[in-house]
Structures are given as structure tokens and as C-alpha cells.
Amino acid sequence: GSSGSLGRTLTKYLSQEMNMQVVGADVVPPQSQDESYLDGFVTMPLPTDESSPTSLPDLTMALVDGLSQILTDEDDDLGGGRDLDAIISVAGGWEGDPTLPPPNADELDRLEGAREYATTIERMMSKNL
């Protein structure tokens, strides 16, 4: 999604470096500092049952409905019947980003934070490769 580390990085790059209009989608709303890179946002549904993920049809309909509303809104910079150029999926396996230790953390906390990041990345890669 567009609110995780990879999604935020890609959103910022496409918006600032490529001068593209970007619509984000995620189960987590964008952080306030990232909103300026988005020209719209689609809230994706969370699973209704923790034992199974949200179904592909539910995710697809949420994305289609959200994009349709954004792309047909005459008052929006993106609206007025514009075509969609691309959909880029940057799902990280629904892992979420690990919590960073505070800047004044001791050495042990920083090492634990680095280990947690490495473990999360390993899980994401195993799900996505």
C-alpha cells in the first residue's frame, strides 16, 4: 500500500521526481507529511476475521469504487473523465513497518530495532518472491 515504507518512497518519487499525479491506496491512511504527494487516496478494507485475509473480490471492488469516485470527480484536479495510466502494487505482505527506536536509544535498543527490521524484510520477501 501507499502508506508503508516502500509505498511512501514510491509515492514521493513519482510525485516529485517524475511529476506524476498519484492516487494512494492502503488499509492505513497516509501520514500528514505524505499527503502532499497524493492527489487522492482510497481506503482499502481490513479483514473482517483475523484468521483470513480480505478477499480479492472485496479488495478489487474497494479499489475500483475508490478510483472511480476520484477519477470522475469534476471538481478534482484528477477528475473529469481522465484515464488511468497505471496501477502499481507495493504490498509488503501486510506486515506493517517495524517501530523505530527513538533517536536517543541505547546501543542495545538500536541493535534490536535493526534485527526487527531485518526480520520484517525477510518475512516480506518470503511472501512476495
PDB file of C-alpha atoms in Angstrom:
ATOM      1  CA  GLY A   1       0.000   0.000   0.000  1.00  0.00           C
ATOM      2  CA  SER A   2       0.935   3.633  -0.309  1.00  0.00           C
ATOM      3  CA  SER A   3       1.306   4.230   3.446  1.00  0.00           C
ATOM      4  CA  GLY A   4       4.119   1.777   4.208  1.00  0.00           C
ATOM      5  CA  SER A   5       7.824   2.500   3.809  1.00  0.00           C
ATOM      6  CA  LEU A   6       8.061   1.283   0.223  1.00  0.00           C
ATOM      7  CA  GLY A   7       4.746   2.874  -0.793  1.00  0.00           C
ATOM      8  CA  ARG A   8       5.662   6.256   0.702  1.00  0.00           C
ATOM      9  CA  THR A   9       9.031   6.191  -1.038  1.00  0.00           C
ATOM     10  CA  LEU A  10       7.487   5.314  -4.399  1.00  0.00           C
ATOM     11  CA  THR A  11       4.696   7.874  -3.975  1.00  0.00           C
ATOM     12  CA  LYS A  12       7.172  10.641  -3.181  1.00  0.00           C
ATOM     13  CA  TYR A  13       9.415   9.671  -6.116  1.00  0.00           C
ATOM     14  CA  LEU A  14       6.588   9.520  -8.668  1.00  0.00           C
ATOM     15  CA  SER A  15       5.093  12.782  -7.404  1.00  0.00           C
ATOM     16  CA  GLN A  16       8.263  14.845  -7.011  1.00  0.00           C
ATOM     17  CA  GLU A  17      10.826  13.356  -9.374  1.00  0.00           C
ATOM     18  CA  MET A  18       8.543  12.170 -12.178  1.00  0.00           C
ATOM     19  CA  ASN A  19       5.935  14.944 -11.743  1.00  0.00           C
ATOM     20  CA  MET A  20       3.109  12.376 -11.890  1.00  0.00           C
ATOM     21  CA  GLN A  21      -0.296  12.567 -10.287  1.00  0.00           C
ATOM     22  CA  VAL A  22      -0.530   9.800  -7.697  1.00  0.00           C
ATOM     23  CA  VAL A  23      -3.525   8.178  -6.019  1.00  0.00           C
ATOM     24  CA  GLY A  24      -2.636   6.074  -2.996  1.00  0.00           C
ATOM     25  CA  ALA A  25      -4.462   3.054  -1.601  1.00  0.00           C
ATOM     26  CA  ASP A  26      -3.891   1.273   1.690  1.00  0.00           C
ATOM     27  CA  VAL A  27      -5.615  -0.039   4.819  1.00  0.00           C
ATOM     28  CA  VAL A  28      -3.712   2.653   6.736  1.00  0.00           C
ATOM     29  CA  PRO A  29      -4.352   6.340   5.960  1.00  0.00           C
ATOM     30  CA  PRO A  30      -1.373   8.397   4.765  1.00  0.00           C
ATOM     31  CA  GLN A  31       0.730  10.268   7.301  1.00  0.00           C
ATOM     32  CA  SER A  32       0.142  14.020   7.282  1.00  0.00           C
ATOM     33  CA  GLN A  33       3.626  14.743   5.866  1.00  0.00           C
ATOM     34  CA  ASP A  34       2.910  12.391   2.928  1.00  0.00           C
ATOM     35  CA  GLU A  35      -0.491  13.815   1.949  1.00  0.00           C
ATOM     36  CA  SER A  36       1.080  16.487  -0.273  1.00  0.00           C
ATOM     37  CA  TYR A  37       2.422  13.739  -2.585  1.00  0.00           C
ATOM     38  CA  LEU A  38      -1.047  12.262  -3.144  1.00  0.00           C
ATOM     39  CA  ASP A  39      -3.736  13.555  -5.472  1.00  0.00           C
ATOM     40  CA  GLY A  40      -6.252  11.176  -3.908  1.00  0.00           C
ATOM     41  CA  PHE A  41      -6.470   8.239  -1.523  1.00  0.00           C
ATOM     42  CA  VAL A  42      -8.541   5.038  -1.469  1.00  0.00           C
ATOM     43  CA  THR A  43      -9.121   3.371   1.901  1.00  0.00           C
ATOM     44  CA  MET A  44      -8.837  -0.391   1.492  1.00  0.00           C
ATOM     45  CA  PRO A  45     -10.894  -2.721   3.723  1.00  0.00           C
ATOM     46  CA  LEU A  46      -9.339  -4.582   6.638  1.00  0.00           C
ATOM     47  CA  PRO A  47     -10.046  -8.291   7.118  1.00  0.00           C
ATOM     48  CA  THR A  48     -13.286  -8.949   8.993  1.00  0.00           C
ATOM     49  CA  ASP A  49     -11.780 -12.082  10.533  1.00  0.00           C
ATOM     50  CA  GLU A  50      -8.175 -12.236  11.749  1.00  0.00           C
ATOM     51  CA  SER A  51      -7.838 -15.844  10.599  1.00  0.00           C
ATOM     52  CA  SER A  52      -8.255 -14.976   6.911  1.00  0.00           C
ATOM     53  CA  PRO A  53      -7.269 -12.018   4.716  1.00  0.00           C
ATOM     54  CA  THR A  54      -9.726  -9.719   2.970  1.00  0.00           C
ATOM     55  CA  SER A  55     -10.979 -11.468  -0.160  1.00  0.00           C
ATOM     56  CA  LEU A  56      -9.588 -10.493  -3.547  1.00  0.00           C
ATOM     57  CA  PRO A  57     -13.075  -9.548  -4.842  1.00  0.00           C
ATOM     58  CA  ASP A  58     -13.587  -7.216  -1.831  1.00  0.00           C
ATOM     59  CA  LEU A  59     -10.181  -5.602  -2.343  1.00  0.00           C
ATOM     60  CA  THR A  60     -10.787  -5.249  -6.079  1.00  0.00           C
ATOM     61  CA  MET A  61     -14.210  -3.661  -5.608  1.00  0.00           C
ATOM     62  CA  ALA A  62     -12.877  -1.228  -2.986  1.00  0.00           C
ATOM     63  CA  LEU A  63     -10.085  -0.148  -5.336  1.00  0.00           C
ATOM     64  CA  VAL A  64     -12.360   0.122  -8.389  1.00  0.00           C
ATOM     65  CA  ASP A  65     -15.018   2.074  -6.465  1.00  0.00           C
ATOM     66  CA  GLY A  66     -12.465   4.412  -4.882  1.00  0.00           C
ATOM     67  CA  LEU A  67     -10.639   5.107  -8.135  1.00  0.00           C
ATOM     68  CA  SER A  68     -13.907   5.599  -9.979  1.00  0.00           C
ATOM     69  CA  GLN A  69     -15.004   8.254  -7.477  1.00  0.00           C
ATOM     70  CA  ILE A  70     -11.636  10.037  -7.674  1.00  0.00           C
ATOM     71  CA  LEU A  71     -11.251   9.893 -11.454  1.00  0.00           C
ATOM     72  CA  THR A  72     -14.798  11.064 -12.232  1.00  0.00           C
ATOM     73  CA  ASP A  73     -14.915  13.923  -9.704  1.00  0.00           C
ATOM     74  CA  GLU A  74     -15.263  17.059 -11.860  1.00  0.00           C
ATOM     75  CA  ASP A  75     -14.050  19.322  -9.031  1.00  0.00           C
ATOM     76  CA  ASP A  76     -10.827  17.367  -8.505  1.00  0.00           C
ATOM     77  CA  ASP A  77      -7.549  18.064 -10.337  1.00  0.00           C
ATOM     78  CA  LEU A  78      -7.580  14.427 -11.481  1.00  0.00           C
ATOM     79  CA  GLY A  79     -11.252  14.320 -12.372  1.00  0.00           C
ATOM     80  CA  GLY A  80     -13.332  14.998 -15.394  1.00  0.00           C
ATOM     81  CA  GLY A  81     -13.076  11.591 -17.018  1.00  0.00           C
ATOM     82  CA  ARG A  82      -9.302  11.176 -17.047  1.00  0.00           C
ATOM     83  CA  ASP A  83      -7.908   7.785 -17.952  1.00  0.00           C
ATOM     84  CA  LEU A  84      -5.890   5.740 -15.515  1.00  0.00           C
ATOM     85  CA  ASP A  85      -2.301   5.229 -16.703  1.00  0.00           C
ATOM     86  CA  ALA A  86      -1.057   2.611 -14.236  1.00  0.00           C
ATOM     87  CA  ILE A  87      -1.712   0.706 -11.043  1.00  0.00           C
ATOM     88  CA  ILE A  88       1.423  -0.211  -9.105  1.00  0.00           C
ATOM     89  CA  SER A  89       1.136  -2.683  -6.249  1.00  0.00           C
ATOM     90  CA  VAL A  90       3.644  -2.222  -3.447  1.00  0.00           C
ATOM     91  CA  ALA A  91       2.047  -4.527  -0.897  1.00  0.00           C
ATOM     92  CA  GLY A  92       4.516  -5.632   1.720  1.00  0.00           C
ATOM     93  CA  GLY A  93       2.660  -8.731   2.819  1.00  0.00           C
ATOM     94  CA  TRP A  94       0.517  -6.844   5.355  1.00  0.00           C
ATOM     95  CA  GLU A  95       3.423  -6.891   7.784  1.00  0.00           C
ATOM     96  CA  GLY A  96       3.400  -3.227   8.656  1.00  0.00           C
ATOM     97  CA  ASP A  97       6.533  -1.244   9.368  1.00  0.00           C
ATOM     98  CA  PRO A  98       8.555  -2.094  12.487  1.00  0.00           C
ATOM     99  CA  THR A  99       8.712   0.614  15.136  1.00  0.00           C
ATOM    100  CA  LEU A 100      11.965   2.556  15.043  1.00  0.00           C
ATOM    101  CA  PRO A 101      13.786   3.080  18.336  1.00  0.00           C
ATOM    102  CA  PRO A 102      13.904   6.723  19.456  1.00  0.00           C
ATOM    103  CA  PRO A 103      16.977   8.760  18.393  1.00  0.00           C
ATOM    104  CA  ASN A 104      18.311   8.729  21.968  1.00  0.00           C
ATOM    105  CA  ALA A 105      18.013   4.907  22.301  1.00  0.00           C
ATOM    106  CA  ASP A 106      20.909   2.980  23.709  1.00  0.00           C
ATOM    107  CA  GLU A 107      23.034   0.601  21.639  1.00  0.00           C
ATOM    108  CA  LEU A 108      21.022  -2.495  22.617  1.00  0.00           C
ATOM    109  CA  ASP A 109      17.711  -0.888  21.562  1.00  0.00           C
ATOM    110  CA  ARG A 110      19.210   0.199  18.211  1.00  0.00           C
ATOM    111  CA  LEU A 111      20.518  -3.322  17.582  1.00  0.00           C
ATOM    112  CA  GLU A 112      17.117  -4.791  18.478  1.00  0.00           C
ATOM    113  CA  GLY A 113      15.453  -2.322  16.078  1.00  0.00           C
ATOM    114  CA  ALA A 114      17.833  -3.333  13.285  1.00  0.00           C
ATOM    115  CA  ARG A 115      17.109  -7.021  13.952  1.00  0.00           C
ATOM    116  CA  GLU A 116      13.358  -6.367  13.887  1.00  0.00           C
ATOM    117  CA  TYR A 117      13.673  -4.555  10.540  1.00  0.00           C
ATOM    118  CA  ALA A 118      15.727  -7.414   9.080  1.00  0.00           C
ATOM    119  CA  THR A 119      13.186  -9.983  10.297  1.00  0.00           C
ATOM    120  CA  THR A 120      10.279  -7.996   8.812  1.00  0.00           C
ATOM    121  CA  ILE A 121      12.068  -7.616   5.472  1.00  0.00           C
ATOM    122  CA  GLU A 122      12.815 -11.344   5.406  1.00  0.00           C
ATOM    123  CA  ARG A 123       9.133 -12.182   6.029  1.00  0.00           C
ATOM    124  CA  MET A 124       8.010  -9.723   3.343  1.00  0.00           C
ATOM    125  CA  MET A 125      10.431 -11.142   0.797  1.00  0.00           C
ATOM    126  CA  SER A 126       9.347 -14.719   1.519  1.00  0.00           C
ATOM    127  CA  LYS A 127       5.723 -13.747   0.856  1.00  0.00           C
ATOM    128  CA  ASN A 128       6.409 -11.689  -2.261  1.00  0.00           C
ATOM    129  CA  LEU A 129       9.105 -13.636  -4.098  1.00  0.00           C
TER     130      LEU A 129
END
